[in-house]
Short mmCIF file of C-alpha atoms and ligand atoms in Angstrom, two decimals:
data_model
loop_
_atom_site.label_atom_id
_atom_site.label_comp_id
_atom_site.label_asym_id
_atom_site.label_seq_id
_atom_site.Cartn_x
_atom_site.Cartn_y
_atom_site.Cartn_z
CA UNK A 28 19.41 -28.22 72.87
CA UNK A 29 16.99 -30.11 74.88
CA UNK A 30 15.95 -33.40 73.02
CA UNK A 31 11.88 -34.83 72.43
CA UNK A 32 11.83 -38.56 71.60
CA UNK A 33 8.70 -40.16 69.96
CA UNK A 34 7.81 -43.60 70.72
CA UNK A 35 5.74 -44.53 67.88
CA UNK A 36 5.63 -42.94 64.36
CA UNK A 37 1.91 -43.35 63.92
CA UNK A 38 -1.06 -40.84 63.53
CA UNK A 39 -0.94 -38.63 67.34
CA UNK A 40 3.52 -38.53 66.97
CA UNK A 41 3.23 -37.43 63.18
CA UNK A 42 0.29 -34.60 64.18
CA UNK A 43 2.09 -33.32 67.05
CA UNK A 44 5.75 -33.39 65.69
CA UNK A 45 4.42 -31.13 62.73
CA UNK A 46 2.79 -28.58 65.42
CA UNK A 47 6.09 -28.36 67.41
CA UNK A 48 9.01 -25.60 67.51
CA UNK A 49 11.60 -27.19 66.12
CA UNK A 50 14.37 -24.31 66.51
CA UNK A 51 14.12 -25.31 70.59
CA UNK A 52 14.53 -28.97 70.26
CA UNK A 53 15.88 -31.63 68.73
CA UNK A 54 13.55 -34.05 68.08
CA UNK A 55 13.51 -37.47 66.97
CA UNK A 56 10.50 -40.26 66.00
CA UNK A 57 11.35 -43.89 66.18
CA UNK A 58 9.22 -46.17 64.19
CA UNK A 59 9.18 -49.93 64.68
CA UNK A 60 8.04 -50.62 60.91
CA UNK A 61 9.69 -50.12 57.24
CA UNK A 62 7.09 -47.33 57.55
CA UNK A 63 5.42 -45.06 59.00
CA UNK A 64 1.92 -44.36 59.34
CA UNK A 65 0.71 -46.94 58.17
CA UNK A 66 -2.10 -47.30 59.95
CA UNK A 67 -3.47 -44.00 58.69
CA UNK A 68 -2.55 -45.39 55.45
CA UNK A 69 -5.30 -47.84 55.72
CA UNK A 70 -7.64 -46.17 57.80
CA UNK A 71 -11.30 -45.31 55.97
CA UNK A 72 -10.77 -48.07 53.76
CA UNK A 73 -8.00 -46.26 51.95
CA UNK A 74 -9.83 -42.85 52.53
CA UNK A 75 -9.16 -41.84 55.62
CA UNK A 76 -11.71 -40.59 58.06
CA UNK A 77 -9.91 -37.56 59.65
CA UNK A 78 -12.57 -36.24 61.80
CA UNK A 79 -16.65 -36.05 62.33
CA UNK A 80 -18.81 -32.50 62.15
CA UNK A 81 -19.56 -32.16 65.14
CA UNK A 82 -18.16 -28.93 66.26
CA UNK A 83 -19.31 -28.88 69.59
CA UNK A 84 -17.04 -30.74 72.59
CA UNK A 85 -20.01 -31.15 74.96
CA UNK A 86 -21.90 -33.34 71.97
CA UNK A 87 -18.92 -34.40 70.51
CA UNK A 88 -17.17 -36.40 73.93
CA UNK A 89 -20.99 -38.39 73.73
CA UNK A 90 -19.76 -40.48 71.30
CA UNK A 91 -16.09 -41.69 73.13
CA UNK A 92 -17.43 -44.71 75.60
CA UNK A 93 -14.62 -44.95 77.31
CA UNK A 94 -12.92 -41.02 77.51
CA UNK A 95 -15.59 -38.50 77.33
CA UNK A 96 -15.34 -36.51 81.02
CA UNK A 97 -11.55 -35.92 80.26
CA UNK A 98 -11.67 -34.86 76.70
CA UNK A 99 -14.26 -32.05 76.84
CA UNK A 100 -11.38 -29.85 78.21
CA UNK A 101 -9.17 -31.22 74.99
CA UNK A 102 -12.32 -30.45 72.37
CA UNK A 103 -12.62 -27.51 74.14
CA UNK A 104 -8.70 -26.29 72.93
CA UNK A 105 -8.81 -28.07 69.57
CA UNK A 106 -11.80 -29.65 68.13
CA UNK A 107 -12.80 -30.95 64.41
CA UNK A 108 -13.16 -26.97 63.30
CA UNK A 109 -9.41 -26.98 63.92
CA UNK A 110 -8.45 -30.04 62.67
CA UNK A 111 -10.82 -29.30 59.13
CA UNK A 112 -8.64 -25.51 59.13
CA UNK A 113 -5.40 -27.23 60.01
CA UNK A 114 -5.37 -29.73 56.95
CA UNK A 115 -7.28 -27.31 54.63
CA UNK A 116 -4.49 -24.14 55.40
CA UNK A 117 -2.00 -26.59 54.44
CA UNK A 118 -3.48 -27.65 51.15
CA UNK A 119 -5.72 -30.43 51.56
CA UNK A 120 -9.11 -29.85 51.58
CA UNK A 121 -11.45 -31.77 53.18
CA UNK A 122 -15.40 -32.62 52.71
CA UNK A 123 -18.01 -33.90 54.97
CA UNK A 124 -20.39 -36.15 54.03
CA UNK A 125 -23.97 -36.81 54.34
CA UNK A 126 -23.86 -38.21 57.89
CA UNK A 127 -21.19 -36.29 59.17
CA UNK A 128 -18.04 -37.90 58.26
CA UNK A 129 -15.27 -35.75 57.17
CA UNK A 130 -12.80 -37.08 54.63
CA UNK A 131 -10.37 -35.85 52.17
CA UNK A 132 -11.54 -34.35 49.08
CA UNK A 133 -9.00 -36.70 47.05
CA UNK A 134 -11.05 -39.57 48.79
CA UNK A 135 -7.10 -40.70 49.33
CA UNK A 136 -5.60 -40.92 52.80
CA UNK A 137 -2.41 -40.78 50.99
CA UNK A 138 -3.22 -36.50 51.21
CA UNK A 139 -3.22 -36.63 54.83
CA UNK A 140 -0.19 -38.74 55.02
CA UNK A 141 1.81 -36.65 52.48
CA UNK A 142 0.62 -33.18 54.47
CA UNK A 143 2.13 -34.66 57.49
CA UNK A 144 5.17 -35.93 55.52
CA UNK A 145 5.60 -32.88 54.14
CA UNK A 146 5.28 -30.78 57.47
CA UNK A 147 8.08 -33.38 59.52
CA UNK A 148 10.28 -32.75 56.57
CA UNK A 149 10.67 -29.07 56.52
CA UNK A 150 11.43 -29.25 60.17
CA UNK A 151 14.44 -30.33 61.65
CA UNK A 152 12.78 -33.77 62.41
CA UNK A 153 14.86 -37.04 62.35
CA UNK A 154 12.89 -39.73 61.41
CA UNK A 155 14.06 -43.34 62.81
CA UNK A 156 12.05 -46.15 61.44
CA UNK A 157 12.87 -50.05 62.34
CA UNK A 158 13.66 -49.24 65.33
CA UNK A 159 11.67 -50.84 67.66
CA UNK A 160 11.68 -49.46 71.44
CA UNK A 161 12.22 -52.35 73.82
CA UNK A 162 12.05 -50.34 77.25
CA UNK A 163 12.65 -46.50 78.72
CA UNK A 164 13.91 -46.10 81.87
CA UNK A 165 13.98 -43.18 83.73
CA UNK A 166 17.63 -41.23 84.35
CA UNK A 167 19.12 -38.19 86.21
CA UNK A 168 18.58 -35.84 83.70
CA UNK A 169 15.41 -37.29 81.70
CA UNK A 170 15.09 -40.80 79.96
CA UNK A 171 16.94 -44.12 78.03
CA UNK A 172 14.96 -45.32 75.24
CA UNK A 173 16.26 -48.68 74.40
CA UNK A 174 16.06 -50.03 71.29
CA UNK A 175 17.30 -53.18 69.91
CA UNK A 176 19.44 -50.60 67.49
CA UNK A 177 21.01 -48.54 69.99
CA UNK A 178 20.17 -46.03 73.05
CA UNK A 179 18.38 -42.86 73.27
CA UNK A 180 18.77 -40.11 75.70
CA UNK A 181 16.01 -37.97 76.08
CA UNK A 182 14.83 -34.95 77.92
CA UNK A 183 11.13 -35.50 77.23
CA UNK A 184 9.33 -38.49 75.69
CA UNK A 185 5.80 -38.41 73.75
CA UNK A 186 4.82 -41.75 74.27
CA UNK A 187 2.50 -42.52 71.29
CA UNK A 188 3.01 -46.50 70.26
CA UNK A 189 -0.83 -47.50 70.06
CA UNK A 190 -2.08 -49.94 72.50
CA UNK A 191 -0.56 -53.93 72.05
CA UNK A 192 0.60 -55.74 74.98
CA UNK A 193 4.13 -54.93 74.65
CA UNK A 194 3.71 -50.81 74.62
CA UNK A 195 1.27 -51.58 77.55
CA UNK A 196 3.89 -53.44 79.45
CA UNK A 197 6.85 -50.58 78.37
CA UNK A 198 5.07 -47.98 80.16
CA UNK A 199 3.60 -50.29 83.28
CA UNK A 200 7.01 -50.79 83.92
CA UNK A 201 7.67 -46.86 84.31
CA UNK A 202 5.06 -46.87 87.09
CA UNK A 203 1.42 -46.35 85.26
CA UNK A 204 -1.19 -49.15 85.47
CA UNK A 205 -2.85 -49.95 82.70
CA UNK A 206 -6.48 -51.21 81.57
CA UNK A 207 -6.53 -54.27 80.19
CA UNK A 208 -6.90 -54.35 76.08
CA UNK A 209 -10.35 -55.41 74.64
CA UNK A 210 -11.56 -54.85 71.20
CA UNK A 211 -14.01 -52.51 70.51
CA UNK A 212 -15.96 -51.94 66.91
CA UNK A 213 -16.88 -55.06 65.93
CA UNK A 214 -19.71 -56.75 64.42
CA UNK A 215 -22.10 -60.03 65.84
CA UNK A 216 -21.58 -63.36 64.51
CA UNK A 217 -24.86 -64.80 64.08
CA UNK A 218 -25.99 -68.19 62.11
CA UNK A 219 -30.17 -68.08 62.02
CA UNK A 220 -32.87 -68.81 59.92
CA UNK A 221 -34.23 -65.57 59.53
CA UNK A 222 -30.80 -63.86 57.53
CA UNK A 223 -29.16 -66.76 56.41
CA UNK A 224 -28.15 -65.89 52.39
CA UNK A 225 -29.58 -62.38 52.77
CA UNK A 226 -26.53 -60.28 53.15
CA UNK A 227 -26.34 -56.89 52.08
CA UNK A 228 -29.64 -56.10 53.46
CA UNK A 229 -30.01 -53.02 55.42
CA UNK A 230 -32.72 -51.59 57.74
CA UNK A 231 -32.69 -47.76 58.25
CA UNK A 232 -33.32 -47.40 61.82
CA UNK A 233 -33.22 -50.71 63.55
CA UNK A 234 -33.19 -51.09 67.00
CA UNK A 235 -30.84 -53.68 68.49
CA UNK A 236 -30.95 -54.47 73.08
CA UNK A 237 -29.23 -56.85 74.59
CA UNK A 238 -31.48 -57.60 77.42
CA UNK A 239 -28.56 -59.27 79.85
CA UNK A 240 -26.89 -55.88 80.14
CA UNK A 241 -29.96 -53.68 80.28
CA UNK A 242 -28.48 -52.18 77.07
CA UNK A 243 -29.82 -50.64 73.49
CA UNK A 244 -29.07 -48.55 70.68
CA UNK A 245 -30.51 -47.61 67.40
CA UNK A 246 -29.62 -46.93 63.54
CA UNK A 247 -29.19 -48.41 60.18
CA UNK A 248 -28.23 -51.96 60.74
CA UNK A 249 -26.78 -54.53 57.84
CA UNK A 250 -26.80 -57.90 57.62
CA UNK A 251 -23.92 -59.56 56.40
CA UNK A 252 -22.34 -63.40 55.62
CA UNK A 253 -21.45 -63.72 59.37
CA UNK A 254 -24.09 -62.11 61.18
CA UNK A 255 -24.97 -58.49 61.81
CA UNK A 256 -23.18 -55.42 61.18
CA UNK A 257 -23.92 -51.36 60.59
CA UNK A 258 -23.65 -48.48 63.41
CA UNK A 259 -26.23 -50.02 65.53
CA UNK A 260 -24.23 -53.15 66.42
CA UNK A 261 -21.03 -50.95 66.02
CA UNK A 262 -22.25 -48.63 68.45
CA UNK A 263 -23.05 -50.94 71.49
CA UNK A 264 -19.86 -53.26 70.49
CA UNK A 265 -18.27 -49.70 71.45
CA UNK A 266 -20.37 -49.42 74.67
CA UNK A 267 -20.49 -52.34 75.73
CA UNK A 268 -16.81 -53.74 74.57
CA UNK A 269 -16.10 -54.85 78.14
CA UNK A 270 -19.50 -56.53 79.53
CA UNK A 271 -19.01 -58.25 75.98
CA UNK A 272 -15.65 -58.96 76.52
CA UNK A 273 -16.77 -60.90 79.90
CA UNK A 274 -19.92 -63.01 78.29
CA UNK A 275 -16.83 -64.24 75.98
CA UNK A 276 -19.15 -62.43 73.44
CA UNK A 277 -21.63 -65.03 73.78
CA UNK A 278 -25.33 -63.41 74.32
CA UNK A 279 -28.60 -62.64 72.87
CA UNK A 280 -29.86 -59.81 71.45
CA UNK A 281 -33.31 -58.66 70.74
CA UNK A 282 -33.62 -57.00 67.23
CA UNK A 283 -36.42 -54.64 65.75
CA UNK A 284 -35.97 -54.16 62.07
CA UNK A 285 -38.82 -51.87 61.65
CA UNK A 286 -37.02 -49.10 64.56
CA UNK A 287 -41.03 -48.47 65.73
CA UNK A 288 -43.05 -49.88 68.13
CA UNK A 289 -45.09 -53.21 67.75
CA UNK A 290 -48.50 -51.11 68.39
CA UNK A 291 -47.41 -48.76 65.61
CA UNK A 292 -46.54 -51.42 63.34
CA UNK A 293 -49.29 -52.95 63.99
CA UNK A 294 -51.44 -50.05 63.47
CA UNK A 295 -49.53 -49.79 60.12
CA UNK A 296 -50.65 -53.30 59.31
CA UNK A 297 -53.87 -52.77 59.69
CA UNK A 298 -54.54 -49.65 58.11
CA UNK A 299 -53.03 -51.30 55.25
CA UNK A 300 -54.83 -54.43 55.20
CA UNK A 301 -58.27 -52.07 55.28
CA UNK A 302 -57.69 -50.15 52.20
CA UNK A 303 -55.81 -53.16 50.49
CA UNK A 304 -58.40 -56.01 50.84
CA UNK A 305 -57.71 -58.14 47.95
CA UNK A 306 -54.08 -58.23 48.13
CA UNK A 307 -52.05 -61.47 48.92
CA UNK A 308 -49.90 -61.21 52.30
CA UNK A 309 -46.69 -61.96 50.19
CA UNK A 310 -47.26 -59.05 47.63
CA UNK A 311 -48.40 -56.48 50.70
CA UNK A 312 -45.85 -53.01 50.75
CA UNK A 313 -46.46 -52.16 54.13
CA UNK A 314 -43.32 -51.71 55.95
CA UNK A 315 -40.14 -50.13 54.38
CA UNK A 316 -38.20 -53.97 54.08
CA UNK A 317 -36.52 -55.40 51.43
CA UNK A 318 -38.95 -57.71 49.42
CA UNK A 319 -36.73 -60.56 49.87
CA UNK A 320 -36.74 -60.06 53.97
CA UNK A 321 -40.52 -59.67 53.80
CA UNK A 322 -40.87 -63.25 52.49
CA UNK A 323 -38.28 -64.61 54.92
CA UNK A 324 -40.21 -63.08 57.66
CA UNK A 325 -43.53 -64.65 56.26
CA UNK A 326 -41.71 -68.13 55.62
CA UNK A 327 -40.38 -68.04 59.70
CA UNK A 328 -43.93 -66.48 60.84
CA UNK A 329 -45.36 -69.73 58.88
CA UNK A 330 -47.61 -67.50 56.56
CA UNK A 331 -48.52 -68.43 53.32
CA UNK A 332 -47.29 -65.69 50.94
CA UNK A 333 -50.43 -66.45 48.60
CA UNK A 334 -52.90 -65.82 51.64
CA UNK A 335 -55.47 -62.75 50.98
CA UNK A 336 -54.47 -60.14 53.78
CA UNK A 337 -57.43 -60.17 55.34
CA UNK A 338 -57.89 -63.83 55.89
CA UNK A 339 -54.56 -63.94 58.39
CA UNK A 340 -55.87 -64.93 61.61
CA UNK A 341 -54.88 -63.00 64.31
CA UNK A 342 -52.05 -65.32 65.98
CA UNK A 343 -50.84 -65.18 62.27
CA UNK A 344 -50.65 -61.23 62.78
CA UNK A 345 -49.00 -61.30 65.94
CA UNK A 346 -46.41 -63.81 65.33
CA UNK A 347 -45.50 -61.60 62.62
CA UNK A 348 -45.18 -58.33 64.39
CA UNK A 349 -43.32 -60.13 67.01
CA UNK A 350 -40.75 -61.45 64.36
CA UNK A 351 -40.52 -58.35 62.95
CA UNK A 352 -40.21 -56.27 66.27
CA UNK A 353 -38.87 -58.53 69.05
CA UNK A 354 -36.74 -61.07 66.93
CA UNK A 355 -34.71 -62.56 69.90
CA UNK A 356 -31.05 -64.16 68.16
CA UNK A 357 -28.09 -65.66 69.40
CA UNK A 358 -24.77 -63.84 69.08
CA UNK A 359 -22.00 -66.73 69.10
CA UNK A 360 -18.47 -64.46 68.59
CA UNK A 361 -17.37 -61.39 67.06
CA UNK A 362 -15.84 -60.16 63.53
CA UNK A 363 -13.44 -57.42 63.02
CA UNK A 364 -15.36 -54.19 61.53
CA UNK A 365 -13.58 -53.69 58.02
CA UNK A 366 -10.22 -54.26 59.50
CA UNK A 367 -10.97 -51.16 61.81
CA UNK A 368 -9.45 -52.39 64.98
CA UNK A 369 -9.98 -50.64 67.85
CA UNK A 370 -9.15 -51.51 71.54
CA UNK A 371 -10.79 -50.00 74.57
CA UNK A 372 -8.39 -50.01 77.33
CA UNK A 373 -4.95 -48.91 78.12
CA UNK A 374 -3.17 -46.24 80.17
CA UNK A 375 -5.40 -45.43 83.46
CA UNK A 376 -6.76 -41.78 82.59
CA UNK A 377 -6.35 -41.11 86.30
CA UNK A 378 -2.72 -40.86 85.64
CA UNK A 379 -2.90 -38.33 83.14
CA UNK A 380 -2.84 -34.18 83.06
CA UNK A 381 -5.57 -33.71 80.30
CA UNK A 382 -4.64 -29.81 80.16
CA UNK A 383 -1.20 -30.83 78.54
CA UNK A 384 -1.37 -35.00 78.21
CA UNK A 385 1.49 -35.29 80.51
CA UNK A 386 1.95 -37.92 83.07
CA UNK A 387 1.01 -37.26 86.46
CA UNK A 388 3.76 -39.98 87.01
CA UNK A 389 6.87 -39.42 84.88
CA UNK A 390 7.99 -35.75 84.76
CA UNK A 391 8.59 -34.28 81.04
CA UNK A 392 6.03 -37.78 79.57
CA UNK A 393 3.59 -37.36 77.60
CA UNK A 394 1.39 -39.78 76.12
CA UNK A 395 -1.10 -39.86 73.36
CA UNK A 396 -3.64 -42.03 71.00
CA UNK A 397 -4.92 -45.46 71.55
CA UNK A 398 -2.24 -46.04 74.42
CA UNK A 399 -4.70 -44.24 76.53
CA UNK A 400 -7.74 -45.60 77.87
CA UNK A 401 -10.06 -43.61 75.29
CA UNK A 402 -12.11 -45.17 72.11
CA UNK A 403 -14.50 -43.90 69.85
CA UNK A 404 -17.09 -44.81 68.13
CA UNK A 405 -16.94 -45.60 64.13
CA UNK A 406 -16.77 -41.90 62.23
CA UNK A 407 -13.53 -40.02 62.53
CA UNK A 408 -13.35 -39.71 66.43
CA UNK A 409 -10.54 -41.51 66.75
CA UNK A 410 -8.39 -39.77 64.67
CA UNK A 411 -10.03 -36.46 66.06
CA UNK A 412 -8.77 -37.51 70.02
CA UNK A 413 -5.47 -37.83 68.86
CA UNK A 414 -4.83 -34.82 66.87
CA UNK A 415 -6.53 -32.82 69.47
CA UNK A 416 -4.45 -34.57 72.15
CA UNK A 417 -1.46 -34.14 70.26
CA UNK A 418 -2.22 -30.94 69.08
CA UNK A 419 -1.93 -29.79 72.94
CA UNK A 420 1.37 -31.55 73.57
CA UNK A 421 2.98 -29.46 71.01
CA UNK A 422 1.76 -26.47 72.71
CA UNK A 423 2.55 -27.18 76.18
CA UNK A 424 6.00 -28.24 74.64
CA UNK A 425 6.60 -25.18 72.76
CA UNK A 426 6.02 -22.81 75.45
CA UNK A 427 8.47 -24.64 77.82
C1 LIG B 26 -8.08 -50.54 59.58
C2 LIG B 26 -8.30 -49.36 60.47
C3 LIG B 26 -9.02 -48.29 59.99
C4 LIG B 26 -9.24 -47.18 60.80
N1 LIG B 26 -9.93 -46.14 60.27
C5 LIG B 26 -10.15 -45.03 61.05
C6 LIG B 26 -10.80 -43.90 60.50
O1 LIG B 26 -11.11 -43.83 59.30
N2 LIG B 26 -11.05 -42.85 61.34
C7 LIG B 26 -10.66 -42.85 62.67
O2 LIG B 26 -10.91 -41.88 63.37
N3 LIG B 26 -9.99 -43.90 63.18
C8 LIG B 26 -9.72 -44.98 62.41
N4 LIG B 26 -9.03 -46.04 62.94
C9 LIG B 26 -8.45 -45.89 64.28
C10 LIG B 26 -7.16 -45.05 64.18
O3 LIG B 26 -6.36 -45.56 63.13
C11 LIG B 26 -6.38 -45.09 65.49
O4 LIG B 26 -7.23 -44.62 66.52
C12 LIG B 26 -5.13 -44.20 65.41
O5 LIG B 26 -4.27 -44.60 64.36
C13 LIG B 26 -4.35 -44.25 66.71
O6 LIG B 26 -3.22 -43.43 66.56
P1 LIG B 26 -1.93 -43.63 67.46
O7 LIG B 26 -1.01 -42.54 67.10
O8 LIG B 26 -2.31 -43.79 68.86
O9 LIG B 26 -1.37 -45.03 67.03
P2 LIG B 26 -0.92 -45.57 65.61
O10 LIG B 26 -1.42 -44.71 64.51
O11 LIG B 26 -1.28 -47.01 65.62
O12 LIG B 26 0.64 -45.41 65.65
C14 LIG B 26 1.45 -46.10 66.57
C15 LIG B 26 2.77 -46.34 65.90
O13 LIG B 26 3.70 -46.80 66.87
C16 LIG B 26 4.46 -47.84 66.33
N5 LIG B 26 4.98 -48.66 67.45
C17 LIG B 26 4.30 -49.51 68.24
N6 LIG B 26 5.11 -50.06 69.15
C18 LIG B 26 6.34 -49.53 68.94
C19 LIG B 26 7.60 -49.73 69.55
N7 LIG B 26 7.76 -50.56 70.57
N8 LIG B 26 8.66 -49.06 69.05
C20 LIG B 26 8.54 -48.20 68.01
N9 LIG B 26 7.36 -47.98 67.39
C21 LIG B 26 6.27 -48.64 67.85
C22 LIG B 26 3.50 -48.57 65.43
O14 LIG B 26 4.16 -49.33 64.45
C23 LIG B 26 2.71 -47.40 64.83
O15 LIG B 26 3.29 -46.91 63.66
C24 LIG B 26 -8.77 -47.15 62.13
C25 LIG B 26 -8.04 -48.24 62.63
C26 LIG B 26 -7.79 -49.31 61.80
C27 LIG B 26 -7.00 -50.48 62.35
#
């Protein structure tokens, strides 16, 4: 019987291992930890994100910066519709929320873990954890995984150990070249007047550019006790993680809270300030701001919250608008998004068959997951890429 070694007992080895035919191999998954999956254990904040609604490949690769031309073919074999039928026909049923996330209905990503569990076990899957693969090289007849345990021989390897230096440099020495590792998903480190001691406020469509790399995005944005955070930051930290990487994450960035043009806003203002002529600037609703931010703004725009409306002069107005919808700050380093890190970079996608994930390199290797040169944005697309990418090494496997 022809033998399938895993590399890597994490979230794309666990997915494709429970797709495969076990009466034509014998397959084994070593795991450098106690345990494994861990990392789905943790992933969500303990709720695990499995996948995003969005059920069609050509919209759904938009959201993979680094990725999208080669996975439309994957999405186009298995896409979130099959991942939300393969979890639900095996007892777990899932739920998508409001903006598209889909989770577990047990809110636990202990379900997903214990389907998977539960799938490996009732095949004839050998499970090898603390056993931490030092180097492969290639033989006659297949491959040598070396471990500091013992050796493996192997007639095909799914090489699916995540991205850290060390995998990187395992499969560089087989003969792929690699993409340097940068995180990606993380939020701005920012000290400035204007949010200092205000965090937890959000904006629901801010815009956020960063003029020096001709760059911008939009959505709710959060400020938090380092800086700023929320999917517009997250977003172009994704797009942008190596030009960010480079400026040793040391830019500015030009935010608008209010997500509408100055002329609107200041259109807004004034039709607000004619029908509410007796009100005080500081006690004025006009823009859809926490009350707290409104003063700040007024405080940094030197405005006297006490000051009738319609006595601000008109420098008073502009500095104002400007605050509110070209605020230029300094980002001075990064923070990691709620543990979620994510690295763009890895395994050249050149090198790689995307109709079965094998290696246009090694014959009978197939990789998978963050060791590839493909990251997501925040929302279930990472997990998505590597079930779908696994999903298709099982097949190509099981038809051999
Ligand atoms: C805190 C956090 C939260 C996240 N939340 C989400 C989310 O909700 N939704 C989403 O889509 N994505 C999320 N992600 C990203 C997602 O977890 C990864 O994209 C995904 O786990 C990658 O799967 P993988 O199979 O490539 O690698 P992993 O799941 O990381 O598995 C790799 C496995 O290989 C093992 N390994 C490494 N080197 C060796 C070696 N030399 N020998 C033996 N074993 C080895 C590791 O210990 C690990 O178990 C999150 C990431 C983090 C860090």
């Amino acid at each position: 019987m022809k033998k399938i070694i895993f590399v890597g007992g994490g979230a794309s080895a666990f997915f494709c291992a429970a797709n495969l035919d076990d009466t034509k191999y014998k397959i084994i998954i070593l795991e450098q930890n106690a345990d494994v999956l861990q990392k789905v254990k943790i992933s969500g904040g303990g709720r695990c994100n499995v996948s995003h609604a969005c059920f069609n490949p050509k919209e759904l690769v938009q959201f993979y910066p680094r990725g999208s031309r080669e996975l439309l073919s994957v999405f186009t074999k298995f896409q979130p519709g099959d991942t939300m039928e393969w979890f639900e026909s095996r007892n777990v049923p899932l739920k998508i929320e409001e903006d598209g996330r889909i989770f577990p209905e047990s809110n636990s990503s202990q379900s997903i873990i214990d389907c998977m569990q539960k799938e490996i076990s009732a095949k004839n899957i050998e499970v090898k954890t603390q056993s931490v693969v030092k180097q492969i090289i290639t033989t006659e007849n297949g491959y040598k995984i070396i471990t500091k345990e013992g050796e493996f021989d192997a007639d095909f390897v799914v090489f699916t150990p995540g991205s850290s230096p060390k995998t990187l440099k395992i499969i560089e020495e087989l003969g792929h070249s690699t993409i340097p590792a940068v995180p990606s998903l993380f939020t701005f480190n920012i000290k400035d007047e204007l949010i200092s001691d205000l965090p937890g406020t959000s904006f629901l469509n801010a815009e956020v550019a960063i003029p020096k790399l001709k760059t911008d995005e939009s959505g709710p944005l959060l400020i938090t006790h380092w800086g700023l955070s929320g999917p517009a930051i997250l977003k172009i930290s994704a797009w942008k993680a190596r030009e960010l990487a480079d400026l040793k994450y040391q830019f500015e960035i030009k935010v608008n809270f209010l997500g509408i043009d100055k002329e609107d806003a200041e259109d807004l203002f004034n039709d607000y300030k004619n029908v509410n002529t007796k009100k005080t600037i500081g006690s004025s609703r006009i823009f859809d701001i926490t009350n707290r931010f409104w003063h700040r703004i007024l405080w940094l725009s030197k405005i006297d919250l006490e000051k009738n409306i319609s006595q601000l002069t008109k420098s008073e107005i502009q500095n104002l608008l400007e605050n509110l919808c070209n605020r230029k700050l300094k980002v001075t380093g990064k923070s990691t998004y709620k543990d979620e890190f994510v690295t763009a970079g890895g395994v050249n996608l050149k090198e790689i068959n995307f109709k079965n994930m094998q290696s246009k390199i090694l014959p009978n290797f197939y990789l998978a997951g963050e060791v590839l040169n493909i990251d997501a944005v925040t929302g279930g697309y990472n997990f998505q890429a590597c079930w779908s990418e696994a999903w298709l090494i099982a097949q190509d496997l099981n038809s051999l």
